[in-house]
Structure formats: C-alpha cells, structure tokens
C-alpha cells in the first residue's frame, strides 16, 4: 500500500541562512493520524507548510522529496503542483479568528474550492457545505453560511474551518495546532470532531501539536522533532510505553497530568539538551560531507 | 439609527458650508482689488462708480452685504456675476458638468492605473519588478499635476501630436446635446464619434490630474496588499490551490482596499482642486477655468458661488467615501 504522504530526507533553510529542517523523513498511511511533536520553533509548522507549498518567502526546500499519493511534488510545475495539492490536501489552521476572510460570507469560503478548483456546480457545492456543517454539529447551517466570520464564536469558526477542510474529501489534512487558540472546554470538542470526521472519511492527518496529551488521544504514530530533526518516531502506543530517546522522555515529564498537575512540569534537563545539540551538529556535518 | 446619522451629517454639512461662506466672503472683500474699477472704462466719474457700487450692494457694510447675500442664497439666488452680468447660479451650474466629467475621468484613470500597479507590484513583491513599480510611483508623485500637464502637451501635442491640447470639444462639430454632460450624453446617444473627440481633448488633462493620485493609490494599496497577503486566510486560499493572482484579487483586494479608500477620498478632493490650474492650462471650459477668470476680474459674487460649489462637492465626496467604506466593511454594515 502506498503512503498517502511520504517525506524523504527533506531539508529546508532560510535562503543563504541556517537550516530549519534537517533530513526529515516520515510517512502517513491512508486513514492514519501522525502527530508531529516538539517544542516551539522545532519546525513542526514548517513541515506542514513545505508539504502544502506555502513556505514563507525566503525559506526554501534545499533537498529531499515530498510524495503526495505517490506523486513527487517537486517534479511538478508550480501551477500543477498547486492544483494537485489543492485537490488532494487541505489545512486546518491554528487560529480560527484569522483564518477566515472577514469581508466574505462563510458559505462561499467553504464552497470556493469545490466550485472553482474542482468544478462542481454551485448547488451541489452548497449542499455539500450544509452536509459538512451538519457533520461538525452546527445546528443552523443555512444561517451560518450566510454569516460573516465576526458573527461567529471562535469554536464555531474552527468547526467551519474543519467542515471546509473535509468538504473536498481530501486524502490528506494538515492540522496545525488546531486547538491551541481555543479555550479548554472547546478544545476537547474540536479534537473529538476532527478524530470523528477523520475516521469517517478515512483521511490521513498530519497533526502538529506540542501537547503530548493530545498526541496520545488522536494519533496512531508520532514523530518527535528537535531543531528541525526527527529524533524519534514510531507508533504512538509503543512510544508512550517505552520512549527510546531521552528528549522524548523529557517531553513526557514536562507534560502536566490531570491526576497530578503540579508534580511534573520540569524543563528539559541540560544534559539532554547537550546531547541533542551534538546530534544536530553531527547531522549538519553529515550534510556538509554529502554536499562536498 | 441610520436616520440619526444622516441628520447629523446633514447638520454638520450646513455648518461647514456656512463657515466656508463666511470665510470666503470676508477674504475676497479684504483682498486688494476693486471689481467696479475693473468694469468701468478709464476716466469714469466718481458718481458712475458710486452708482455701480450701489447696484451691486457694495456700498453697504460687510455684515449687511453678507445678510443680503445669504437671504438670496436661501431663495436659490446666488447673485449676479459682475463681469458676465448673468445669474451666478446658472453660470456655475452650466460649467459644473464639464469639471465633474473631467474629475471623474481622472479618478477612473487613477483607480485603474494605481490599482493595476499595486496588484502588479504585490504579485511580484520582493523582485526587481516591485522596485520598478516603486520607481514609477516615485516619479509620478514628485511631479505636480500641472507640470504633468506641460509634459503631456509636449509629448502628445507637440512632439507626437495625436491629442487635442485645448478646449473641451472641437468647435466645428454640431453638438446635439441637451445637457452639459457631453461625455455621458455622447455615450448614451451612441455618438461615439463625439465621444472620441471629447476624449481626445480630455485624456491629457485627466491624465495630468490622475498621475499623482494613481501613484498614491499604487503605493498605499500595494503596501496593504502585502500586509494582507501574509494573513492566515490568504494562506488558506493558497492551500486551496488558487494562483497567486487569484488569491490577490479574491481574498486580498477587498480587505486591502479599505485603508486606501479613505485616503483616496481626501486625495480626490485635492484632484478636484487641481482642476483649477489644469483646466486653465488646457483651456478646458470648466468650473476651475471660470474660477480663475472670476478672480482676475474680482467678480465677488461669482467667486463666492464657485467656492461654495467646490465646498459642496468636497463634502459630497467625503460622504460617498464613508458610504462606500461601510458598504465594503461588513462589520459596519451589520453595525
Ligand atoms: N518567516 C520566517 N522567516 C524566517 N524564519 C522563520 C520564519 N518562520 C519561522 N521561522 C523559523 O523557523 C523555525 C521553525 O518554525 P516553525 O513555525 O515551524 O516552528 P513550530 O515548531 O511550528 O513552532 P510553534 O510551536 O511555535 O508553532 C523557527 O526557528 C522559526 O524561528
Ligand atoms: Mg507552528
């Protein structure tokens, strides 16, 4: 079975500047949820952006391949790549407050892609939008579709964005910290919704988060990232049972537990960090050697 | 709620106009120059002068003159032009359409040109093409409208004479028009030969007026487009698979246009002010040209009438900007 998403030896860097992704490899099978964890700045979002082709200006992929449904994206022309990614993938963004165009109604923001990119007729796209809004448990789909973003709460907007992401039946969804901007009670509902729709539609998900509690809940596999390098990866259950890398163990120790919220919360020990820096330096040296 | 806002706007409009009327009334009477002296042949007797002064009410005290004028205005009578000996209202309203058409054409050119440059620059941001747009903007901005007028006359009137350099329409043409809105009427009557003739007269003055405004629009709109294009909803649109141009047009333009719009309103009033000199330069028979004649002749009632009309136009432009703004911004629309 070919992977839905396959990343092979991906390197990204600021133009004429430091490396941001270091030889990243990972794959997501159809219907699988792979979590990407790591501290802030580790490069989690960068991986998602590289896949979706929306890296910030000045940051470029310097080597490695991204295969979406077996197709090597790097081999496509920019226009074709854009349409291919648009048709096969979607994004659930971090901040629902800024991810909807404030001057356009909700409905078209969901159906745009169906109509303009996939060539659906308007009526079918509208029906599809209503269907998905129903799936994310929005009670009055018609009213919401006629609303402007500022008329909806943050939780409602994130539901809308989830509906929009799933509307085109993408094979892959990149969810970049989809609950970080929401308050705790809403977070759980949104997580449950994503898991539910993902299972129903059998969608592969690259789930970016820094919260190991979330990882345990939603994912089947994990990649742990430090300074743009995957330091450990594997099935979620196995990784939680027996974390191999000291950094993973440190992250787990730093995750608050509901049973004992004050006991844990320790920073990553200095010895572990020193080890990580050495690993990163070794990887950089290896690249130097490869490139001559 | 809406009615209340509208009434408040109307009240402030009346107050503004009253202020403008008072200030202009005083300034043009305090300024040196005597309209009566300019009307009479040299050697006219003092008695003749006094008779004329009385005829135009200039022998009275300033407050008295103002009240008489105001009383007339309230009845729709703006006085009689001293130099042209016709009612001011008719003269001014007869010239207004020419200036409105010229300003509107200039605005359209500025919006199209500025919008195009802004979108082009944003599309090619951080490349030499954007630098080219900035350079063009800088050039357009550093030259005032009347100098652009001279440059254009030199280029398209002298070196490569393809456009008319003077007047509003070729005098040899029969004009079947019922109103003074020649350009609009020629289009409505499908007389495109006349439209072409009118445009060949209007393009240069309109372009001269438009270039500085186009540069301002290009600069500002490009800047806010670049800001908007970094926002999350734009990234989301890119992920959907839209081309960069489509992203700019569909997601960026409307939100980026809001901050530009307010400034365009203010700048458009400057553009209308610019018609005074540019119309003169191209002997275009509009309100601005008439204003210069009125000032040269110290034609107090005419000056007063023209200034008041300009003030009304400025106020209406600002009102139109506010309305468009709230139309484009759903947050305001649903108050
Ligand atoms: N536009 C940019 N220009 C230059 N460097 C950037 C830019 N955006 C991000 N970076 C750098 O790239 C690195 C990875 O950033 P990324 O956003 O992927 O981190 P992250 O793991 O998603 O962190 P977070 O949890 O804070 O979202 C960081 O060191 C960051 O400073
Ligand atoms: Mg991130």
PDB file of C-alpha atoms in Angstrom, chain A residues 52 54 57 82-83 85-87 89-93 95 98-105 109-110 112-113 116-117 148 150-151 161, chain B residues 122-127 231-236 238-244 246 250-252 254-255 328-334:
ATOM      1  CA  UNK A  52       1.279  22.347   1.231  1.00  0.00           C
ATOM      2  CA  UNK A  54       3.150  27.656   1.385  1.00  0.00           C
ATOM      3  CA  UNK A  57       9.123  33.895   1.395  1.00  0.00           C
ATOM      4  CA  UNK A  82      -0.669  23.957  -6.585  1.00  0.00           C
ATOM      5  CA  UNK A  83      -3.710  22.316  -8.138  1.00  0.00           C
ATOM      6  CA  UNK A  85      -2.037  19.811  -3.565  1.00  0.00           C
ATOM      7  CA  UNK A  86      -5.302  21.754  -3.575  1.00  0.00           C
ATOM      8  CA  UNK A  87      -7.215  18.738  -4.819  1.00  0.00           C
ATOM      9  CA  UNK A  89      -4.857  18.035   0.634  1.00  0.00           C
ATOM     10  CA  UNK A  90      -6.327  20.620   2.993  1.00  0.00           C
ATOM     11  CA  UNK A  91      -5.306  22.614   6.037  1.00  0.00           C
ATOM     12  CA  UNK A  92      -6.962  23.098   9.394  1.00  0.00           C
ATOM     13  CA  UNK A  93      -5.205  26.191  10.715  1.00  0.00           C
ATOM     14  CA  UNK A  95      -6.093  30.358  14.735  1.00  0.00           C
ATOM     15  CA  UNK A  98      -7.656  34.994  11.476  1.00  0.00           C
ATOM     16  CA  UNK A  99      -8.214  32.086   9.110  1.00  0.00           C
ATOM     17  CA  UNK A 100     -11.481  33.324   7.636  1.00  0.00           C
ATOM     18  CA  UNK A 101     -11.724  36.301   5.322  1.00  0.00           C
ATOM     19  CA  UNK A 102     -13.521  38.961   7.394  1.00  0.00           C
ATOM     20  CA  UNK A 103     -15.280  40.542   4.425  1.00  0.00           C
ATOM     21  CA  UNK A 104     -16.727  37.405   2.852  1.00  0.00           C
ATOM     22  CA  UNK A 105     -19.623  35.236   3.944  1.00  0.00           C
ATOM     23  CA  UNK A 109     -15.421  30.364   1.836  1.00  0.00           C
ATOM     24  CA  UNK A 110     -16.363  26.696   2.194  1.00  0.00           C
ATOM     25  CA  UNK A 112     -14.997  28.238  -3.250  1.00  0.00           C
ATOM     26  CA  UNK A 113     -12.615  25.358  -3.709  1.00  0.00           C
ATOM     27  CA  UNK A 116     -13.528  26.963  -8.668  1.00  0.00           C
ATOM     28  CA  UNK A 117     -10.930  24.254  -8.358  1.00  0.00           C
ATOM     29  CA  UNK A 148     -19.743  36.858   8.283  1.00  0.00           C
ATOM     30  CA  UNK A 150     -17.179  38.141  13.079  1.00  0.00           C
ATOM     31  CA  UNK A 151     -20.705  36.945  13.829  1.00  0.00           C
ATOM     32  CA  UNK A 161     -12.799  25.504   9.081  1.00  0.00           C
TER      33      UNK A 161
ATOM     34  CA  UNK B 122       2.184  42.909  -4.870  1.00  0.00           C
ATOM     35  CA  UNK B 123       2.110  39.972  -7.253  1.00  0.00           C
ATOM     36  CA  UNK B 124       5.832  40.414  -7.885  1.00  0.00           C
ATOM     37  CA  UNK B 125       6.758  41.535  -4.390  1.00  0.00           C
ATOM     38  CA  UNK B 126      10.394  41.339  -3.372  1.00  0.00           C
ATOM     39  CA  UNK B 127      11.537  41.147  -7.002  1.00  0.00           C
ATOM     40  CA  UNK B 231      -2.632  36.690   6.802  1.00  0.00           C
ATOM     41  CA  UNK B 232      -3.861  33.210   7.601  1.00  0.00           C
ATOM     42  CA  UNK B 233      -6.955  33.298   5.419  1.00  0.00           C
ATOM     43  CA  UNK B 234      -4.802  34.117   2.429  1.00  0.00           C
ATOM     44  CA  UNK B 235      -2.523  31.162   3.178  1.00  0.00           C
ATOM     45  CA  UNK B 236      -5.624  29.030   3.403  1.00  0.00           C
ATOM     46  CA  UNK B 238      -3.287  29.357  -1.424  1.00  0.00           C
ATOM     47  CA  UNK B 239      -3.618  25.874   0.042  1.00  0.00           C
ATOM     48  CA  UNK B 240      -6.925  25.538  -1.791  1.00  0.00           C
ATOM     49  CA  UNK B 241      -4.927  25.775  -4.977  1.00  0.00           C
ATOM     50  CA  UNK B 242      -5.587  29.283  -6.238  1.00  0.00           C
ATOM     51  CA  UNK B 243      -2.995  31.071  -8.311  1.00  0.00           C
ATOM     52  CA  UNK B 244      -1.253  33.994  -6.647  1.00  0.00           C
ATOM     53  CA  UNK B 246      -6.464  34.948  -7.965  1.00  0.00           C
ATOM     54  CA  UNK B 250     -10.384  37.351  -4.437  1.00  0.00           C
ATOM     55  CA  UNK B 251      -9.014  37.389  -0.922  1.00  0.00           C
ATOM     56  CA  UNK B 252      -6.645  40.314  -0.745  1.00  0.00           C
ATOM     57  CA  UNK B 254     -11.233  43.898  -0.819  1.00  0.00           C
ATOM     58  CA  UNK B 255      -9.672  43.955   2.627  1.00  0.00           C
ATOM     59  CA  UNK B 328     -17.182  47.261   1.861  1.00  0.00           C
ATOM     60  CA  UNK B 329     -16.847  46.557   5.553  1.00  0.00           C
ATOM     61  CA  UNK B 330     -19.404  44.007   6.770  1.00  0.00           C
ATOM     62  CA  UNK B 331     -18.595  44.847  10.375  1.00  0.00           C
ATOM     63  CA  UNK B 332     -20.036  48.310   9.881  1.00  0.00           C
ATOM     64  CA  UNK B 333     -22.854  47.154   7.641  1.00  0.00           C
ATOM     65  CA  UNK B 334     -24.267  44.962  10.371  1.00  0.00           C
TER      66      UNK B 334
END
